[in-house]
């Protein structure tokens, strides 16, 4: 089944053609981020206007790269929310028009379900602690990658907008085990980077600044350690960094020289908290077969390595899977096409019901409860 995916929930305009939820024939992404870089934030009206302009060229490019015509497409999947309303409408109006003109079935996809499907694209990359990843652009290959992911599994979905931990019984069925009580993990990286004087987005710049730094140089608390919960909280780490910097400044120490150690310690604190939640979730759900990391923060090497170490330590080692490329970690249309395929496989006609485009959607609308 050939699905055309469309994703426009934030500043990206992305169109992809994916076969059977796994084979990516094309995944074109045009981002207006550079326009907003200096502001460290998107102006919604302007982003939507730019998306109107690039929507059709991106669509044409995706069909061209995939060497297919609209006639060969079996269905269209589009992000119906959550996100910036104007941006979402550019995608959904385009999808509705294409579906009507070319008489194709249309599937509305929750953005988060797209991220949850991203580890199926090209079967994802399997990581283990014996062969640590040291180059983001060159994920190591592994024989298990030939195998599609096995349910039930746990997925940590962490980006600039959310940090959620899911138990998943199948594509559309599962349980939200934990969510953030304040900032998202990506936001903690972004705000920390800004305090450290590092450029936006904070995740990649903290990761780079942390190279050669000592992750144990500065001590940070382990959030929610004494509570019986799988929720996340990052505001305490952010505050700790703020006071640490204030104290260092008052001693007149040259902070710039400490940036590698500060970045490495702060990155370690965020990743340790994320992995601590995964550890607790595995203990509660001993039937899970795999751990998946998705969303922008899943690109983080330390998060990947700590998760791989945790899973390898177990009596029965667990497989850790991440998206195959960095472009599948961040927002992209291939993951929306994949989610559309799996919804149609598991829900049949119900996947094609009429839907509304919505800026806010509850996480509980992502998947059905088991
Ligand atoms: O999924 P995404 O592209 O967009 C949202 O839906 O938010 O995630 C963007 C977030 C940003 O906060 C960015 O700092 C973070 O993902 N990020 C990273 C890394 N690459 C991107 N965080 C940690 N380490 C990275 N290598
Ligand atoms: Zn996203």
Short mmCIF file of C-alpha atoms in Angstrom, two decimals, residues 24-332:
data_model
loop_
_atom_site.label_atom_id
_atom_site.label_comp_id
_atom_site.label_asym_id
_atom_site.label_seq_id
_atom_site.Cartn_x
_atom_site.Cartn_y
_atom_site.Cartn_z
CA UNK A 24 10.50 5.30 2.37
CA UNK A 25 10.39 6.25 -1.32
CA UNK A 26 10.73 9.94 -0.56
CA UNK A 27 10.63 12.24 2.48
CA UNK A 28 10.98 15.90 1.50
CA UNK A 29 11.24 18.42 4.37
CA UNK A 30 11.29 22.19 3.92
CA UNK A 31 11.80 24.17 7.10
CA UNK A 32 11.29 27.89 7.60
CA UNK A 33 13.31 27.67 10.83
CA UNK A 34 16.21 29.79 9.50
CA UNK A 35 13.76 32.70 9.16
CA UNK A 36 12.93 32.44 12.87
CA UNK A 37 16.36 31.40 14.18
CA UNK A 38 17.29 34.80 15.62
CA UNK A 39 13.95 34.92 17.49
CA UNK A 40 14.42 31.38 18.92
CA UNK A 41 10.71 30.83 18.25
CA UNK A 42 8.23 30.59 15.38
CA UNK A 43 5.77 33.38 14.40
CA UNK A 44 2.70 31.22 13.59
CA UNK A 45 1.08 33.52 10.96
CA UNK A 46 4.34 33.93 9.08
CA UNK A 47 5.15 30.21 9.26
CA UNK A 48 1.74 29.33 7.78
CA UNK A 49 2.14 31.86 4.94
CA UNK A 50 5.52 30.35 4.07
CA UNK A 51 3.96 26.86 4.16
CA UNK A 52 1.27 27.94 1.66
CA UNK A 53 4.07 28.96 -0.70
CA UNK A 54 6.14 25.79 -0.45
CA UNK A 55 3.38 23.17 -0.07
CA UNK A 56 2.93 22.41 -3.80
CA UNK A 57 6.66 22.45 -4.71
CA UNK A 58 7.35 20.07 -1.78
CA UNK A 59 4.49 17.78 -2.90
CA UNK A 60 5.79 17.74 -6.48
CA UNK A 61 9.32 17.03 -5.29
CA UNK A 62 8.15 14.12 -3.09
CA UNK A 63 6.25 12.50 -5.98
CA UNK A 64 9.19 13.07 -8.32
CA UNK A 65 11.77 11.57 -5.92
CA UNK A 66 9.50 8.56 -5.35
CA UNK A 67 8.94 8.24 -9.13
CA UNK A 68 5.19 7.90 -8.66
CA UNK A 69 2.11 9.84 -9.81
CA UNK A 70 -0.98 10.61 -7.72
CA UNK A 71 -2.75 7.81 -9.61
CA UNK A 72 -0.47 5.23 -8.01
CA UNK A 73 -1.08 6.52 -4.45
CA UNK A 74 -3.52 4.31 -2.47
CA UNK A 75 -4.33 6.71 0.38
CA UNK A 76 -3.34 10.07 1.88
CA UNK A 77 -2.38 10.50 5.56
CA UNK A 78 -2.12 13.96 7.11
CA UNK A 79 -1.36 15.37 10.58
CA UNK A 80 -4.70 16.57 11.98
CA UNK A 81 -3.18 17.98 15.22
CA UNK A 82 -1.87 19.03 17.64
CA UNK A 83 0.21 21.98 16.46
CA UNK A 84 -0.09 25.51 15.11
CA UNK A 85 -3.61 25.81 13.69
CA UNK A 86 -2.70 27.86 10.60
CA UNK A 87 0.13 25.46 9.75
CA UNK A 88 -2.02 22.38 10.32
CA UNK A 89 -4.71 23.83 8.04
CA UNK A 90 -2.25 24.23 5.17
CA UNK A 91 -1.58 20.48 5.36
CA UNK A 92 -5.12 19.28 5.93
CA UNK A 93 -6.69 21.57 3.28
CA UNK A 94 -4.12 20.32 0.77
CA UNK A 95 -4.75 16.70 1.76
CA UNK A 96 -8.56 17.12 1.53
CA UNK A 97 -8.25 18.76 -1.91
CA UNK A 98 -5.94 16.00 -3.20
CA UNK A 99 -8.21 13.30 -1.79
CA UNK A 100 -11.25 14.86 -3.45
CA UNK A 101 -9.65 15.51 -6.86
CA UNK A 102 -7.90 12.13 -7.09
CA UNK A 103 -10.62 10.17 -5.24
CA UNK A 104 -8.29 8.80 -2.57
CA UNK A 105 -9.16 7.74 0.98
CA UNK A 106 -7.95 10.19 3.64
CA UNK A 107 -6.61 9.39 7.12
CA UNK A 108 -6.15 12.01 9.87
CA UNK A 109 -3.18 11.19 12.12
CA UNK A 110 -2.32 12.46 15.63
CA UNK A 111 1.18 13.97 15.41
CA UNK A 112 2.41 11.90 18.35
CA UNK A 113 1.24 8.65 16.75
CA UNK A 114 3.46 9.67 13.82
CA UNK A 115 6.49 9.87 16.16
CA UNK A 116 5.51 6.51 17.68
CA UNK A 117 5.59 4.99 14.18
CA UNK A 118 8.97 6.47 13.22
CA UNK A 119 10.95 3.43 14.40
CA UNK A 120 9.23 1.31 11.75
CA UNK A 121 10.63 3.40 8.90
CA UNK A 122 13.31 1.24 7.24
CA UNK A 123 12.99 -0.92 10.39
CA UNK A 124 14.79 1.69 12.52
CA UNK A 125 18.29 1.22 13.99
CA UNK A 126 18.92 -1.29 16.75
CA UNK A 127 21.54 -0.21 19.28
CA UNK A 128 23.36 -2.14 21.96
CA UNK A 129 25.94 -1.31 24.57
CA UNK A 130 28.73 -3.41 23.04
CA UNK A 131 28.89 -1.19 20.02
CA UNK A 132 28.27 2.32 21.24
CA UNK A 133 27.11 4.86 18.70
CA UNK A 134 29.71 7.53 18.29
CA UNK A 135 28.56 9.13 15.08
CA UNK A 136 25.02 10.38 14.74
CA UNK A 137 25.16 10.34 10.97
CA UNK A 138 26.36 6.76 10.89
CA UNK A 139 24.12 4.56 13.00
CA UNK A 140 25.60 1.09 13.26
CA UNK A 141 23.83 -1.70 11.52
CA UNK A 142 22.61 -4.75 13.35
CA UNK A 143 21.18 -8.05 12.16
CA UNK A 144 17.97 -7.52 14.16
CA UNK A 145 17.25 -4.49 12.02
CA UNK A 146 15.98 -6.88 9.40
CA UNK A 147 13.25 -7.75 11.81
CA UNK A 148 10.19 -5.51 12.29
CA UNK A 149 9.60 -4.28 15.87
CA UNK A 150 7.76 -6.68 18.18
CA UNK A 151 4.84 -5.72 20.47
CA UNK A 152 4.37 -5.17 23.35
CA UNK A 153 6.95 -2.45 23.63
CA UNK A 154 7.76 0.75 25.50
CA UNK A 155 8.26 4.00 23.63
CA UNK A 156 9.84 7.12 25.10
CA UNK A 157 8.69 10.03 22.96
CA UNK A 158 10.70 13.15 23.83
CA UNK A 159 10.81 16.37 21.86
CA UNK A 160 10.59 20.14 22.32
CA UNK A 161 6.85 19.84 22.95
CA UNK A 162 6.36 16.64 24.92
CA UNK A 163 7.95 13.86 27.00
CA UNK A 164 5.76 10.78 27.22
CA UNK A 165 6.28 7.15 28.07
CA UNK A 166 3.96 4.68 26.34
CA UNK A 167 3.20 1.01 26.79
CA UNK A 168 2.09 -0.19 23.37
CA UNK A 169 0.14 -3.37 22.71
CA UNK A 170 -0.18 -2.63 18.98
CA UNK A 171 0.01 0.44 16.74
CA UNK A 172 -3.25 2.08 17.75
CA UNK A 173 -3.54 0.49 21.21
CA UNK A 174 -1.64 1.24 24.39
CA UNK A 175 -1.41 3.12 27.66
CA UNK A 176 0.20 6.44 28.53
CA UNK A 177 2.40 5.49 31.51
CA UNK A 178 3.94 8.88 32.23
CA UNK A 179 4.10 12.43 30.97
CA UNK A 180 5.93 15.59 31.91
CA UNK A 181 4.57 17.69 34.76
CA UNK A 182 6.30 20.85 33.52
CA UNK A 183 8.84 21.31 30.70
CA UNK A 184 9.47 18.79 27.93
CA UNK A 185 12.92 17.17 27.74
CA UNK A 186 13.79 19.12 24.58
CA UNK A 187 12.71 22.33 26.30
CA UNK A 188 15.06 21.52 29.20
CA UNK A 189 17.90 21.23 26.67
CA UNK A 190 16.82 24.44 24.89
CA UNK A 191 16.47 26.52 28.08
CA UNK A 192 19.71 25.10 29.53
CA UNK A 193 21.58 25.97 26.33
CA UNK A 194 20.27 29.52 26.48
CA UNK A 195 21.56 29.84 30.10
CA UNK A 196 24.93 28.46 29.00
CA UNK A 197 25.07 30.91 26.07
CA UNK A 198 24.84 28.09 23.50
CA UNK A 199 22.81 28.38 20.28
CA UNK A 200 19.27 27.11 19.64
CA UNK A 201 18.22 24.31 19.32
CA UNK A 202 19.78 23.42 22.64
CA UNK A 203 19.92 19.63 22.33
CA UNK A 204 22.51 19.41 19.57
CA UNK A 205 24.51 22.37 20.91
CA UNK A 206 24.68 20.99 24.47
CA UNK A 207 25.64 17.57 23.08
CA UNK A 208 28.45 19.16 21.08
CA UNK A 209 29.63 21.39 23.95
CA UNK A 210 29.63 18.34 26.26
CA UNK A 211 32.20 16.49 24.15
CA UNK A 212 35.29 16.05 26.32
CA UNK A 213 33.43 17.35 29.40
CA UNK A 214 33.02 15.36 32.63
CA UNK A 215 29.39 14.28 33.19
CA UNK A 216 30.10 13.94 36.92
CA UNK A 217 31.81 17.31 37.36
CA UNK A 218 28.65 18.93 38.78
CA UNK A 219 25.93 17.24 40.74
CA UNK A 220 22.26 17.56 39.76
CA UNK A 221 19.24 16.02 41.52
CA UNK A 222 17.42 12.97 40.13
CA UNK A 223 13.85 14.31 39.71
CA UNK A 224 10.83 12.52 41.29
CA UNK A 225 13.18 9.88 42.65
CA UNK A 226 11.14 9.17 45.79
CA UNK A 227 7.72 9.20 44.15
CA UNK A 228 5.96 6.15 42.78
CA UNK A 229 5.32 7.63 39.35
CA UNK A 230 6.48 7.31 35.78
CA UNK A 231 5.98 11.04 35.16
CA UNK A 232 8.81 13.40 34.24
CA UNK A 233 9.82 16.77 35.66
CA UNK A 234 12.59 18.95 34.31
CA UNK A 235 12.00 22.31 35.99
CA UNK A 236 14.14 21.34 39.02
CA UNK A 237 17.12 20.58 36.79
CA UNK A 238 16.74 23.91 35.03
CA UNK A 239 16.61 25.73 38.38
CA UNK A 240 19.67 23.81 39.63
CA UNK A 241 21.59 24.94 36.57
CA UNK A 242 20.48 28.54 37.12
CA UNK A 243 21.73 28.57 40.74
CA UNK A 244 24.90 26.69 39.85
CA UNK A 245 25.73 29.35 37.25
CA UNK A 246 24.90 32.13 39.72
CA UNK A 247 27.20 30.57 42.35
CA UNK A 248 30.01 30.06 39.85
CA UNK A 249 29.70 33.65 38.67
CA UNK A 250 29.96 34.93 42.22
CA UNK A 251 33.30 33.11 42.63
CA UNK A 252 34.55 34.93 39.52
CA UNK A 253 35.51 31.62 37.87
CA UNK A 254 35.72 31.86 34.06
CA UNK A 255 32.45 30.09 33.16
CA UNK A 256 33.44 29.67 29.51
CA UNK A 257 36.18 27.25 30.51
CA UNK A 258 33.64 25.23 32.46
CA UNK A 259 31.15 24.95 29.56
CA UNK A 260 32.16 21.38 28.58
CA UNK A 261 31.80 20.11 32.18
CA UNK A 262 28.59 22.08 32.77
CA UNK A 263 27.07 20.85 29.48
CA UNK A 264 28.13 17.25 30.08
CA UNK A 265 26.75 17.26 33.64
CA UNK A 266 23.45 18.91 32.67
CA UNK A 267 23.00 16.57 29.66
CA UNK A 268 23.77 13.61 31.91
CA UNK A 269 21.16 14.77 34.45
CA UNK A 270 18.41 15.02 31.79
CA UNK A 271 19.28 11.64 30.26
CA UNK A 272 19.62 9.95 33.67
CA UNK A 273 16.08 11.08 34.55
CA UNK A 274 14.68 9.81 31.22
CA UNK A 275 16.45 6.46 31.61
CA UNK A 276 15.40 6.16 35.28
CA UNK A 277 11.75 6.32 34.10
CA UNK A 278 12.39 3.67 31.45
CA UNK A 279 14.04 1.47 34.09
CA UNK A 280 11.00 1.75 36.39
CA UNK A 281 8.60 1.11 33.50
CA UNK A 282 10.46 -2.06 32.48
CA UNK A 283 10.22 -3.34 36.06
CA UNK A 284 6.45 -2.78 36.02
CA UNK A 285 5.92 -4.21 32.54
CA UNK A 286 8.11 -7.26 32.31
CA UNK A 287 6.39 -8.47 29.12
CA UNK A 288 7.86 -5.74 26.89
CA UNK A 289 10.11 -6.95 24.08
CA UNK A 290 11.68 -3.71 22.93
CA UNK A 291 12.39 -0.13 24.03
CA UNK A 292 11.94 2.59 21.42
CA UNK A 293 13.28 6.15 21.62
CA UNK A 294 11.57 8.69 19.32
CA UNK A 295 11.25 12.47 18.86
CA UNK A 296 13.99 15.11 18.55
CA UNK A 297 15.67 14.17 21.87
CA UNK A 298 16.05 10.54 20.70
CA UNK A 299 18.94 11.85 18.57
CA UNK A 300 20.96 12.32 21.77
CA UNK A 301 23.92 9.95 21.90
CA UNK A 302 24.11 9.82 25.67
CA UNK A 303 20.43 8.98 25.97
CA UNK A 304 20.89 6.19 23.43
CA UNK A 305 23.96 4.82 25.18
CA UNK A 306 22.51 4.94 28.71
CA UNK A 307 19.34 3.18 27.47
CA UNK A 308 21.39 0.54 25.67
CA UNK A 309 23.48 -0.02 28.84
CA UNK A 310 20.34 -0.37 30.97
CA UNK A 311 18.79 -2.91 28.61
CA UNK A 312 21.98 -4.90 28.20
CA UNK A 313 22.38 -5.28 32.01
CA UNK A 314 19.18 -7.30 32.26
CA UNK A 315 19.15 -11.10 32.53
CA UNK A 316 17.25 -11.19 29.27
CA UNK A 317 18.64 -8.25 27.29
CA UNK A 318 16.05 -5.98 25.68
CA UNK A 319 16.35 -4.58 22.20
CA UNK A 320 16.65 -0.78 21.93
CA UNK A 321 15.46 0.76 18.68
CA UNK A 322 15.76 4.36 17.44
CA UNK A 323 14.67 6.00 14.16
CA UNK A 324 16.93 5.07 11.27
CA UNK A 325 18.00 8.63 10.45
CA UNK A 326 18.03 11.98 12.24
CA UNK A 327 15.35 13.29 9.87
CA UNK A 328 13.00 10.58 11.19
CA UNK A 329 13.67 11.73 14.81
CA UNK A 330 12.47 15.28 14.14
CA UNK A 331 9.18 16.23 12.44
CA UNK A 332 8.70 14.56 9.04
#
